[in-house]
């Protein structure tokens, strides 16, 4: 077995030199040392005392018997994943006074003349943001053999470039001036064009708590510095592949939705035609032969016509539910107070004899899709109106309340109510908690409401008791 070479002791550094935020040095050199030593089967350790200096100890074994055979070769076909000699030189330059290069420029690494991969296929674009010139240069060189890399020095520039031309992946440091990594992540998630772009946060803050914080903020991954080149490349490759698969799924889903839409309208037309015929001939029978029919026959034809009307309404509601799922969200400020009053006005116009006490709070407002939010209020207020029909003193109230940072809207009535044991069935299509002979309906309205609110990122639930009314409560996610 080859004997190890003598231990090499590096001279102590001056106190403070190379510290993370004191100078531009970020420990890239140390990350490179650790990686190179590991590749050679060696070890590296450090001893340090604050204000007294540091000693790095590197131990390497001689010979090649301890190395994997694939690493012992005269040449390799793969491009190196470690930094070039220039990276070491640049790191060393920062140990000299006033030697740090400017960091306000944009760094673009273009594709090599013959990049690895499939010829003619466009390489994935990566946006890389870090205020430290060393780290920015190191990572961009590391990725340049495989990807098109745009390196920028701060979060604001990264946000501008991402909105201008969304990349395939964003790498971002956490600690940056102006707009940090978390702020950049939030802004990317707000924008429709960049919402699904995978984001990997890089930070000097290691440990489970920091990683959880980054993932909770919405990042796709979190990598602590210093990191190995192979780990960074593996994570970048994985998230780019996942993003590609998600895009393919989205395209397939879009195509399926288009086909479903065509199918829905085709079925609608094919079902409506016989319904119109049934209803039309029933009407002709009543008008032309009504005198010859007894009371029982009149009753049968009346039921036939009522059934066709119900079937037509069910088709309309199902098509409406389908459209709600496909309609793009157009978010804007909405005055819910005026909207609720207009819904009540239409209900009162249809049933002017009804006497209902109405309370609608002033200043109800939200941010969401105006058309879809109208669908929500039409169904919820309409339900309150319907289920208070048998109350001698009907009462409907529309309001809101604050729960922490969340706005919760409510629609309350003193109507029939329902048994909360069956609350889990409330928002499923065709589920009814009352007999059709008591209250008419198709069982689609609340399913439609649930789908609209879910698309807004909100929640909806109900509180009720039999004979004591129902309160529907809902949020519109970050839109309210």
Tab-separated table of C-alpha atoms in Angstrom:
chain	number	residue	atom	x	y	z
A	1	UNK	CA	0.000	0.000	0.000
A	2	UNK	CA	1.484	3.379	-0.920
A	3	UNK	CA	2.544	5.451	2.061
A	4	UNK	CA	0.968	8.844	2.571
A	5	UNK	CA	2.919	11.906	1.631
A	6	UNK	CA	4.068	14.157	4.472
A	7	UNK	CA	1.377	16.411	5.952
A	8	UNK	CA	1.437	19.898	4.479
A	9	UNK	CA	0.838	22.725	6.930
A	10	UNK	CA	-0.278	25.981	5.341
A	11	UNK	CA	0.886	29.218	6.958
A	12	UNK	CA	-1.587	31.017	9.213
A	13	UNK	CA	-3.681	33.769	7.696
A	14	UNK	CA	-3.831	37.186	9.217
A	15	UNK	CA	-6.844	37.647	11.506
A	16	UNK	CA	-9.934	38.868	9.701
A	17	UNK	CA	-8.586	38.452	6.169
A	18	UNK	CA	-11.071	36.707	3.920
A	19	UNK	CA	-13.981	36.887	6.381
A	20	UNK	CA	-17.414	36.610	4.663
A	21	UNK	CA	-18.600	40.197	4.822
A	22	UNK	CA	-15.360	41.999	5.677
A	23	UNK	CA	-13.771	41.466	2.253
A	24	UNK	CA	-14.970	40.190	-1.111
A	25	UNK	CA	-13.551	36.700	-0.446
A	26	UNK	CA	-16.358	34.152	0.052
A	27	UNK	CA	-14.508	30.926	0.756
A	28	UNK	CA	-14.663	29.791	-2.869
A	29	UNK	CA	-11.017	28.852	-2.612
A	30	UNK	CA	-11.719	26.708	0.427
A	31	UNK	CA	-14.614	24.995	-1.309
A	32	UNK	CA	-12.287	24.220	-4.212
A	33	UNK	CA	-9.625	22.916	-1.837
A	34	UNK	CA	-12.137	20.627	-0.138
A	35	UNK	CA	-13.390	19.282	-3.455
A	36	UNK	CA	-9.917	18.717	-4.941
A	37	UNK	CA	-8.626	17.044	-1.792
A	38	UNK	CA	-11.692	14.767	-1.681
A	39	UNK	CA	-11.191	13.817	-5.332
A	40	UNK	CA	-7.646	12.710	-4.438
A	41	UNK	CA	-8.799	10.678	-1.457
A	42	UNK	CA	-7.285	13.071	1.057
A	43	UNK	CA	-8.497	15.039	4.061
A	44	UNK	CA	-8.486	18.680	5.075
A	45	UNK	CA	-9.073	20.110	8.527
A	46	UNK	CA	-8.885	23.516	10.141
A	47	UNK	CA	-7.907	24.894	13.542
A	48	UNK	CA	-8.647	28.507	14.390
A	49	UNK	CA	-9.027	30.981	17.241
A	50	UNK	CA	-10.638	34.353	16.798
A	51	UNK	CA	-8.085	37.164	16.543
A	52	UNK	CA	-5.207	34.647	16.763
A	53	UNK	CA	-5.215	33.129	13.290
A	54	UNK	CA	-6.032	29.913	11.445
A	55	UNK	CA	-4.183	26.740	10.428
A	56	UNK	CA	-5.365	24.543	7.549
A	57	UNK	CA	-3.977	21.003	7.394
A	58	UNK	CA	-4.154	18.994	4.158
A	59	UNK	CA	-3.214	15.278	4.002
A	60	UNK	CA	-2.824	13.473	0.658
A	61	UNK	CA	-1.863	9.879	-0.071
A	62	UNK	CA	0.768	9.056	-2.664
A	63	UNK	CA	0.167	6.708	-5.558
A	64	UNK	CA	-3.051	5.815	-7.354
A	65	UNK	CA	-4.127	2.494	-5.841
A	66	UNK	CA	-6.612	4.182	-3.497
A	67	UNK	CA	-8.323	6.111	-6.332
A	68	UNK	CA	-11.230	4.829	-8.453
A	69	UNK	CA	-9.976	3.485	-11.767
A	70	UNK	CA	-12.154	5.867	-13.795
A	71	UNK	CA	-10.281	8.793	-12.228
A	72	UNK	CA	-6.879	7.493	-13.225
A	73	UNK	CA	-6.598	8.287	-16.906
A	74	UNK	CA	-4.401	10.141	-19.339
A	75	UNK	CA	-7.353	12.231	-20.523
A	76	UNK	CA	-11.065	12.726	-19.996
A	77	UNK	CA	-13.809	13.392	-22.516
A	78	UNK	CA	-15.989	15.272	-20.048
A	79	UNK	CA	-15.559	18.953	-19.360
A	80	UNK	CA	-14.114	19.728	-15.942
A	81	UNK	CA	-16.602	20.774	-13.283
A	82	UNK	CA	-13.975	22.629	-11.233
A	83	UNK	CA	-12.857	26.186	-11.717
A	84	UNK	CA	-9.931	26.995	-13.973
A	85	UNK	CA	-6.600	28.327	-12.769
A	86	UNK	CA	-7.972	31.838	-13.180
A	87	UNK	CA	-10.439	31.184	-10.371
A	88	UNK	CA	-7.598	30.462	-7.952
A	89	UNK	CA	-5.753	33.557	-9.084
A	90	UNK	CA	-8.824	35.754	-8.706
A	91	UNK	CA	-9.412	34.399	-5.220
A	92	UNK	CA	-5.824	35.111	-4.260
A	93	UNK	CA	-6.029	38.662	-5.627
A	94	UNK	CA	-8.676	39.513	-3.046
A	95	UNK	CA	-6.120	38.936	-0.299
A	96	UNK	CA	-4.284	41.994	-1.566
A	97	UNK	CA	-5.374	45.535	-0.602
A	98	UNK	CA	-7.603	47.337	-3.147
A	99	UNK	CA	-7.485	44.409	-5.551
A	100	UNK	CA	-11.196	43.530	-5.663
A	101	UNK	CA	-12.708	43.892	-9.164
A	102	UNK	CA	-15.854	45.964	-9.672
A	103	UNK	CA	-19.103	44.009	-9.184
A	104	UNK	CA	-21.654	46.228	-10.919
A	105	UNK	CA	-21.413	44.627	-14.332
A	106	UNK	CA	-23.596	41.986	-15.922
A	107	UNK	CA	-21.760	38.769	-16.735
A	108	UNK	CA	-23.032	36.721	-19.656
A	109	UNK	CA	-21.507	33.340	-20.431
A	110	UNK	CA	-22.285	32.284	-23.979
A	111	UNK	CA	-22.437	28.772	-25.313
A	112	UNK	CA	-19.184	27.141	-26.468
A	113	UNK	CA	-18.797	26.509	-30.165
A	114	UNK	CA	-19.861	22.887	-29.690
A	115	UNK	CA	-21.632	22.546	-26.319
A	116	UNK	CA	-22.313	19.099	-24.895
A	117	UNK	CA	-25.861	17.887	-25.461
A	118	UNK	CA	-28.122	17.368	-28.434
A	119	UNK	CA	-27.094	19.373	-31.527
A	120	UNK	CA	-29.637	21.962	-32.585
A	121	UNK	CA	-31.449	21.946	-29.211
A	122	UNK	CA	-31.548	25.285	-27.405
A	123	UNK	CA	-29.700	25.171	-24.101
A	124	UNK	CA	-31.590	25.980	-20.872
A	125	UNK	CA	-31.231	29.589	-19.682
A	126	UNK	CA	-30.174	30.199	-16.075
A	127	UNK	CA	-30.390	33.560	-14.310
A	128	UNK	CA	-27.784	33.742	-11.536
A	129	UNK	CA	-27.844	36.566	-8.946
A	130	UNK	CA	-25.122	37.223	-6.372
A	131	UNK	CA	-23.549	40.479	-5.197
A	132	UNK	CA	-20.167	38.813	-4.673
A	133	UNK	CA	-17.970	38.907	-7.756
A	134	UNK	CA	-15.977	35.794	-6.810
A	135	UNK	CA	-18.987	33.602	-6.234
A	136	UNK	CA	-20.747	34.989	-9.280
A	137	UNK	CA	-17.777	34.207	-11.507
A	138	UNK	CA	-17.209	30.767	-10.004
A	139	UNK	CA	-20.792	29.576	-10.464
A	140	UNK	CA	-21.189	30.978	-13.951
A	141	UNK	CA	-17.993	29.215	-15.091
A	142	UNK	CA	-19.203	26.025	-13.464
A	143	UNK	CA	-22.505	26.105	-15.373
A	144	UNK	CA	-21.321	27.572	-18.664
A	145	UNK	CA	-20.371	24.245	-20.249
A	146	UNK	CA	-23.962	23.058	-20.068
A	147	UNK	CA	-26.220	26.107	-19.872
A	148	UNK	CA	-26.689	29.667	-21.074
A	149	UNK	CA	-25.952	31.746	-17.970
A	150	UNK	CA	-26.805	35.377	-17.233
A	151	UNK	CA	-25.064	36.496	-14.031
A	152	UNK	CA	-26.236	39.701	-12.334
A	153	UNK	CA	-24.997	41.495	-9.196
A	154	UNK	CA	-28.257	42.134	-7.305
A	155	UNK	CA	-31.885	41.121	-6.872
A	156	UNK	CA	-33.413	44.144	-8.583
A	157	UNK	CA	-31.443	43.513	-11.774
A	158	UNK	CA	-32.346	39.830	-11.599
A	159	UNK	CA	-36.050	40.679	-11.274
A	160	UNK	CA	-35.909	43.042	-14.248
A	161	UNK	CA	-34.139	40.460	-16.438
A	162	UNK	CA	-36.518	37.682	-15.377
A	163	UNK	CA	-39.597	39.745	-16.193
A	164	UNK	CA	-38.096	40.834	-19.498
A	165	UNK	CA	-37.251	37.290	-20.600
A	166	UNK	CA	-38.241	34.524	-18.135
A	167	UNK	CA	-35.371	32.032	-17.667
A	168	UNK	CA	-35.649	28.292	-17.262
A	169	UNK	CA	-34.217	28.473	-13.741
A	170	UNK	CA	-33.174	31.132	-11.215
A	171	UNK	CA	-30.220	30.770	-8.863
A	172	UNK	CA	-30.050	33.458	-6.200
A	173	UNK	CA	-27.961	34.352	-3.218
A	174	UNK	CA	-30.008	35.241	-0.138
A	175	UNK	CA	-27.959	38.184	1.187
A	176	UNK	CA	-27.955	40.916	-1.473
A	177	UNK	CA	-28.380	44.709	-1.365
A	178	UNK	CA	-31.573	46.368	-2.593
A	179	UNK	CA	-33.632	43.214	-3.037
A	180	UNK	CA	-32.488	40.058	-1.267
A	181	UNK	CA	-33.120	36.482	-2.362
A	182	UNK	CA	-36.376	36.137	-0.430
A	183	UNK	CA	-37.675	39.402	-1.884
A	184	UNK	CA	-36.717	38.291	-5.388
A	185	UNK	CA	-38.508	34.993	-4.813
A	186	UNK	CA	-41.696	36.746	-3.679
A	187	UNK	CA	-41.726	39.049	-6.703
A	188	UNK	CA	-41.129	36.157	-9.107
A	189	UNK	CA	-44.028	34.218	-7.597
A	190	UNK	CA	-46.365	37.228	-7.964
A	191	UNK	CA	-45.781	37.559	-11.704
A	192	UNK	CA	-47.808	35.299	-13.991
A	193	UNK	CA	-44.870	34.868	-16.410
A	194	UNK	CA	-42.336	33.829	-13.736
A	195	UNK	CA	-44.597	32.123	-11.196
A	196	UNK	CA	-43.583	28.592	-12.170
A	197	UNK	CA	-39.872	29.230	-12.824
A	198	UNK	CA	-37.863	27.002	-10.443
A	199	UNK	CA	-35.801	28.967	-7.911
A	200	UNK	CA	-32.788	27.654	-5.979
A	201	UNK	CA	-31.587	29.820	-3.091
A	202	UNK	CA	-27.904	29.796	-2.089
A	203	UNK	CA	-26.826	31.046	1.314
A	204	UNK	CA	-23.937	30.966	3.764
A	205	UNK	CA	-26.496	30.192	6.465
A	206	UNK	CA	-26.339	26.441	6.914
A	207	UNK	CA	-28.507	24.161	9.006
A	208	UNK	CA	-32.008	22.731	8.926
A	209	UNK	CA	-33.707	25.923	10.168
A	210	UNK	CA	-32.294	28.022	7.326
A	211	UNK	CA	-33.175	25.411	4.729
A	212	UNK	CA	-36.742	25.147	6.045
A	213	UNK	CA	-37.051	28.929	5.994
A	214	UNK	CA	-36.013	29.020	2.338
A	215	UNK	CA	-38.375	26.218	1.335
A	216	UNK	CA	-41.258	27.746	3.311
A	217	UNK	CA	-40.720	30.995	1.406
A	218	UNK	CA	-41.523	29.128	-1.811
A	219	UNK	CA	-38.075	28.170	-3.089
A	220	UNK	CA	-37.768	24.903	-4.988
A	221	UNK	CA	-34.449	24.129	-3.322
A	222	UNK	CA	-31.948	25.545	-0.830
A	223	UNK	CA	-28.184	25.061	-0.955
A	224	UNK	CA	-25.777	26.106	1.777
A	225	UNK	CA	-22.360	27.573	0.975
A	226	UNK	CA	-19.762	26.251	0.551
A	227	UNK	CA	-21.158	23.593	-1.766
A	228	UNK	CA	-19.532	21.089	-4.077
A	229	UNK	CA	-19.643	21.577	-7.825
A	230	UNK	CA	-21.235	18.171	-8.333
A	231	UNK	CA	-24.020	18.923	-5.839
A	232	UNK	CA	-24.874	22.238	-7.479
A	233	UNK	CA	-24.850	20.716	-10.967
A	234	UNK	CA	-27.010	17.807	-9.818
A	235	UNK	CA	-29.621	20.087	-8.260
A	236	UNK	CA	-29.697	22.410	-11.246
A	237	UNK	CA	-30.059	19.475	-13.618
A	238	UNK	CA	-32.832	17.918	-11.496
A	239	UNK	CA	-34.934	21.095	-11.265
A	240	UNK	CA	-34.526	21.873	-14.943
A	241	UNK	CA	-35.739	18.371	-15.780
A	242	UNK	CA	-38.696	18.672	-13.382
A	243	UNK	CA	-39.597	22.035	-14.923
A	244	UNK	CA	-39.462	20.486	-18.397
A	245	UNK	CA	-41.786	17.687	-17.311
A	246	UNK	CA	-44.195	20.200	-15.738
A	247	UNK	CA	-44.273	22.190	-18.986
A	248	UNK	CA	-45.068	19.048	-20.945
A	249	UNK	CA	-47.849	18.185	-18.494
A	250	UNK	CA	-49.219	21.718	-18.796
A	251	UNK	CA	-49.302	21.442	-22.578
A	252	UNK	CA	-51.027	18.072	-22.393
A	253	UNK	CA	-53.532	19.446	-19.885
A	254	UNK	CA	-54.200	22.468	-22.074
A	255	UNK	CA	-54.831	20.206	-25.049
A	256	UNK	CA	-57.079	17.984	-22.956
A	257	UNK	CA	-59.041	21.022	-21.786
A	258	UNK	CA	-59.534	22.158	-25.377
A	259	UNK	CA	-60.778	18.731	-26.341
A	260	UNK	CA	-63.050	18.679	-23.272
A	261	UNK	CA	-64.470	22.051	-24.236
A	262	UNK	CA	-65.281	20.834	-27.741
A	263	UNK	CA	-66.796	17.682	-26.271
A	264	UNK	CA	-68.864	19.675	-23.747
A	265	UNK	CA	-70.419	21.885	-26.371
A	266	UNK	CA	-71.022	18.912	-28.637
A	267	UNK	CA	-72.793	17.023	-25.849
A	268	UNK	CA	-74.686	20.178	-24.934
A	269	UNK	CA	-75.979	20.536	-28.499
A	270	UNK	CA	-76.798	16.848	-28.833
A	271	UNK	CA	-78.697	16.825	-25.529
A	272	UNK	CA	-80.529	20.089	-26.046
A	273	UNK	CA	-81.960	19.069	-29.437
A	274	UNK	CA	-84.051	16.129	-28.134
A	275	UNK	CA	-85.004	18.120	-25.024
A	276	UNK	CA	-86.375	20.906	-27.179
A	277	UNK	CA	-88.302	18.347	-29.229
A	278	UNK	CA	-89.784	16.726	-26.111
A	279	UNK	CA	-90.778	20.047	-24.621
A	280	UNK	CA	-92.117	21.363	-27.941
A	281	UNK	CA	-94.354	18.385	-28.732
A	282	UNK	CA	-95.592	18.305	-25.135
A	283	UNK	CA	-96.614	21.922	-25.473
A	284	UNK	CA	-98.373	21.211	-28.805
A	285	UNK	CA	-100.302	18.349	-27.209
A	286	UNK	CA	-101.494	20.617	-24.410
A	287	UNK	CA	-102.452	23.458	-26.746
A	288	UNK	CA	-104.100	21.455	-29.558
A	289	UNK	CA	-105.488	18.445	-27.740
A	290	UNK	CA	-105.833	19.747	-24.216
A	291	UNK	CA	-109.628	19.575	-24.310
A	292	UNK	CA	-109.525	15.889	-25.144
A	293	UNK	CA	-107.140	15.025	-22.297
A	294	UNK	CA	-108.278	14.364	-18.771
A	295	UNK	CA	-106.693	15.900	-15.676
A	296	UNK	CA	-104.315	12.974	-15.170
A	297	UNK	CA	-102.964	13.300	-18.742
A	298	UNK	CA	-102.455	17.016	-18.190
A	299	UNK	CA	-100.479	16.176	-15.080
A	300	UNK	CA	-98.255	13.702	-16.927
A	301	UNK	CA	-97.452	16.219	-19.684
A	302	UNK	CA	-96.726	18.857	-17.063
A	303	UNK	CA	-94.202	16.538	-15.451
A	304	UNK	CA	-92.576	15.856	-18.828
A	305	UNK	CA	-92.133	19.579	-19.487
A	306	UNK	CA	-90.802	20.178	-15.945
A	307	UNK	CA	-88.284	17.378	-16.458
A	308	UNK	CA	-87.006	18.879	-19.703
A	309	UNK	CA	-86.623	22.285	-18.043
A	310	UNK	CA	-84.665	20.739	-15.172
A	311	UNK	CA	-82.426	18.813	-17.563
A	312	UNK	CA	-81.758	21.988	-19.543
A	313	UNK	CA	-80.838	23.838	-16.330
A	314	UNK	CA	-78.513	20.994	-15.323
A	315	UNK	CA	-76.717	21.165	-18.689
A	316	UNK	CA	-76.294	24.921	-18.254
A	317	UNK	CA	-74.863	24.473	-14.740
A	318	UNK	CA	-72.442	21.751	-15.823
A	319	UNK	CA	-71.189	23.901	-18.675
A	320	UNK	CA	-70.819	26.776	-16.234
A	321	UNK	CA	-68.754	24.589	-13.870
A	322	UNK	CA	-66.550	23.551	-16.791
A	323	UNK	CA	-66.014	27.159	-17.888
A	324	UNK	CA	-65.078	28.231	-14.354
A	325	UNK	CA	-62.155	25.778	-14.420
A	326	UNK	CA	-60.832	27.047	-17.766
A	327	UNK	CA	-61.449	30.791	-17.594
A	328	UNK	CA	-58.166	32.727	-17.065
A	329	UNK	CA	-58.078	34.761	-13.849
A	330	UNK	CA	-58.028	38.527	-14.377
A	331	UNK	CA	-57.460	40.010	-10.961
A	332	UNK	CA	-58.579	43.519	-10.094
A	333	UNK	CA	-60.057	45.475	-7.190
A	334	UNK	CA	-63.708	44.510	-6.641
A	335	UNK	CA	-66.380	46.288	-4.597
A	336	UNK	CA	-68.233	43.391	-2.985
A	337	UNK	CA	-70.743	45.677	-1.290
A	338	UNK	CA	-72.150	46.981	-4.575
A	339	UNK	CA	-71.944	43.529	-6.118
A	340	UNK	CA	-73.955	41.941	-3.283
A	341	UNK	CA	-76.575	44.703	-3.477
A	342	UNK	CA	-77.035	44.149	-7.211
A	343	UNK	CA	-77.516	40.393	-6.660
A	344	UNK	CA	-80.155	41.078	-3.981
A	345	UNK	CA	-81.897	43.595	-6.265
A	346	UNK	CA	-82.255	40.972	-9.022
A	347	UNK	CA	-83.666	38.434	-6.561
A	348	UNK	CA	-86.186	40.947	-5.230
A	349	UNK	CA	-87.224	41.829	-8.772
A	350	UNK	CA	-87.996	38.172	-9.505
A	351	UNK	CA	-89.952	37.745	-6.269
A	352	UNK	CA	-91.334	41.182	-5.313
A	353	UNK	CA	-93.759	39.657	-2.823
A	354	UNK	CA	-90.927	38.353	-0.601
A	355	UNK	CA	-90.140	40.333	2.507
A	356	UNK	CA	-86.525	39.783	3.544
A	357	UNK	CA	-84.413	41.861	5.923
A	358	UNK	CA	-81.101	42.543	4.207
A	359	UNK	CA	-77.863	43.716	5.856
A	360	UNK	CA	-74.857	44.369	3.634
A	361	UNK	CA	-71.792	45.912	5.274
A	362	UNK	CA	-70.276	49.007	3.687
A	363	UNK	CA	-66.745	48.966	2.283
A	364	UNK	CA	-66.540	45.260	1.428
A	365	UNK	CA	-63.684	44.953	-1.057
A	366	UNK	CA	-61.378	42.287	-2.424
A	367	UNK	CA	-58.941	41.619	-5.208
A	368	UNK	CA	-59.870	38.901	-7.649
A	369	UNK	CA	-61.552	38.078	-10.911
A	370	UNK	CA	-64.702	40.223	-11.122
A	371	UNK	CA	-66.706	37.783	-13.256
A	372	UNK	CA	-65.865	34.702	-11.191
A	373	UNK	CA	-66.406	36.543	-7.903
A	374	UNK	CA	-69.845	37.505	-9.172
A	375	UNK	CA	-70.527	33.788	-9.714
A	376	UNK	CA	-69.627	33.196	-6.053
A	377	UNK	CA	-72.005	35.847	-4.733
A	378	UNK	CA	-74.836	34.889	-7.088
A	379	UNK	CA	-74.698	31.315	-5.780
A	380	UNK	CA	-74.153	32.051	-2.076
A	381	UNK	CA	-76.626	34.935	-1.793
A	382	UNK	CA	-79.026	32.994	-4.022
A	383	UNK	CA	-78.792	30.028	-1.647
A	384	UNK	CA	-79.516	32.264	1.337
A	385	UNK	CA	-82.533	33.672	-0.497
A	386	UNK	CA	-83.782	30.188	-1.438
A	387	UNK	CA	-83.369	28.528	1.963
A	388	UNK	CA	-85.092	31.372	3.853
A	389	UNK	CA	-88.218	31.097	1.662
A	390	UNK	CA	-90.202	29.337	4.409
A	391	UNK	CA	-89.208	31.764	7.141
A	392	UNK	CA	-91.890	34.323	8.068
A	393	UNK	CA	-89.157	36.832	8.974
A	394	UNK	CA	-86.265	36.021	6.661
A	395	UNK	CA	-82.902	37.650	7.315
A	396	UNK	CA	-79.733	37.726	5.157
A	397	UNK	CA	-76.471	39.448	6.173
A	398	UNK	CA	-73.281	39.944	4.139
A	399	UNK	CA	-70.164	41.077	6.010
A	400	UNK	CA	-66.508	40.498	6.758
A	401	UNK	CA	-64.126	40.054	9.662
A	402	UNK	CA	-60.384	40.151	10.157
A	403	UNK	CA	-58.584	37.066	11.409
A	404	UNK	CA	-54.918	37.934	11.717
A	405	UNK	CA	-53.748	39.084	8.303
A	406	UNK	CA	-56.661	37.340	6.596
A	407	UNK	CA	-59.979	38.864	5.514
A	408	UNK	CA	-62.903	36.467	5.915
A	409	UNK	CA	-66.148	37.290	4.094
A	410	UNK	CA	-69.456	35.878	5.372
A	411	UNK	CA	-72.992	35.373	4.085
A	412	UNK	CA	-75.416	34.492	6.876
A	413	UNK	CA	-79.088	33.534	6.812
A	414	UNK	CA	-81.717	32.255	9.239
A	415	UNK	CA	-83.090	29.644	6.855
A	416	UNK	CA	-83.461	25.882	6.856
A	417	UNK	CA	-79.844	25.087	7.769
A	418	UNK	CA	-78.408	21.567	7.611
A	419	UNK	CA	-76.806	18.864	9.750
A	420	UNK	CA	-73.051	19.530	10.022
A	421	UNK	CA	-72.488	15.767	10.014
A	422	UNK	CA	-72.810	15.976	6.204
A	423	UNK	CA	-70.707	19.119	5.763
A	424	UNK	CA	-67.983	17.183	3.921
A	425	UNK	CA	-70.441	16.565	1.040
A	426	UNK	CA	-71.452	20.202	0.743
A	427	UNK	CA	-69.166	21.215	-2.141
A	428	UNK	CA	-69.265	18.007	-4.186
A	429	UNK	CA	-71.224	18.090	-7.467
A	430	UNK	CA	-74.794	16.698	-7.352
A	431	UNK	CA	-74.751	16.478	-3.542
A	432	UNK	CA	-77.961	17.780	-1.970
A	433	UNK	CA	-78.659	18.051	1.766
A	434	UNK	CA	-82.376	18.780	1.280
A	435	UNK	CA	-85.105	17.008	-0.649
A	436	UNK	CA	-85.830	18.372	-4.110
A	437	UNK	CA	-89.479	18.618	-3.142
A	438	UNK	CA	-88.461	21.112	-0.417
A	439	UNK	CA	-85.960	23.266	-2.328
A	440	UNK	CA	-85.228	23.106	-6.054
A	441	UNK	CA	-81.726	23.058	-7.486
A	442	UNK	CA	-79.222	20.994	-9.472
A	443	UNK	CA	-76.530	20.496	-6.825
A	444	UNK	CA	-73.880	22.240	-8.926
A	445	UNK	CA	-73.847	25.749	-7.451
A	446	UNK	CA	-71.684	25.137	-4.362
A	447	UNK	CA	-69.276	22.959	-6.361
A	448	UNK	CA	-68.829	25.917	-8.714
A	449	UNK	CA	-68.263	28.299	-5.785
A	450	UNK	CA	-65.644	25.979	-4.276
A	451	UNK	CA	-63.781	25.749	-7.561
A	452	UNK	CA	-63.722	29.540	-8.045
A	453	UNK	CA	-62.438	30.213	-4.531
A	454	UNK	CA	-59.796	27.477	-4.821
A	455	UNK	CA	-58.517	29.063	-8.031
A	456	UNK	CA	-58.088	32.319	-6.106
A	457	UNK	CA	-56.023	30.492	-3.475
A	458	UNK	CA	-58.758	30.900	-0.862
A	459	UNK	CA	-60.889	28.686	1.374
A	460	UNK	CA	-64.625	28.238	1.934
A	461	UNK	CA	-66.479	26.511	4.752
A	462	UNK	CA	-69.901	26.602	6.400
A	463	UNK	CA	-71.387	26.727	9.894
A	464	UNK	CA	-74.972	25.573	10.257
A	465	UNK	CA	-77.638	23.935	12.355
A	466	UNK	CA	-80.937	22.440	11.255
A	467	UNK	CA	-83.657	25.071	11.416
A	468	UNK	CA	-81.287	27.778	12.608
A	469	UNK	CA	-79.738	28.989	9.369
A	470	UNK	CA	-76.342	28.790	7.698
A	471	UNK	CA	-73.270	30.970	7.497
A	472	UNK	CA	-70.876	30.547	4.572
A	473	UNK	CA	-67.395	31.954	5.171
A	474	UNK	CA	-64.720	32.328	2.537
A	475	UNK	CA	-61.391	33.977	1.783
A	476	UNK	CA	-59.768	34.895	-1.490
A	477	UNK	CA	-56.228	33.949	-0.529
A	478	UNK	CA	-53.740	36.776	-1.051
A	479	UNK	CA	-56.293	38.655	-3.114
A	480	UNK	CA	-58.402	40.024	-0.276
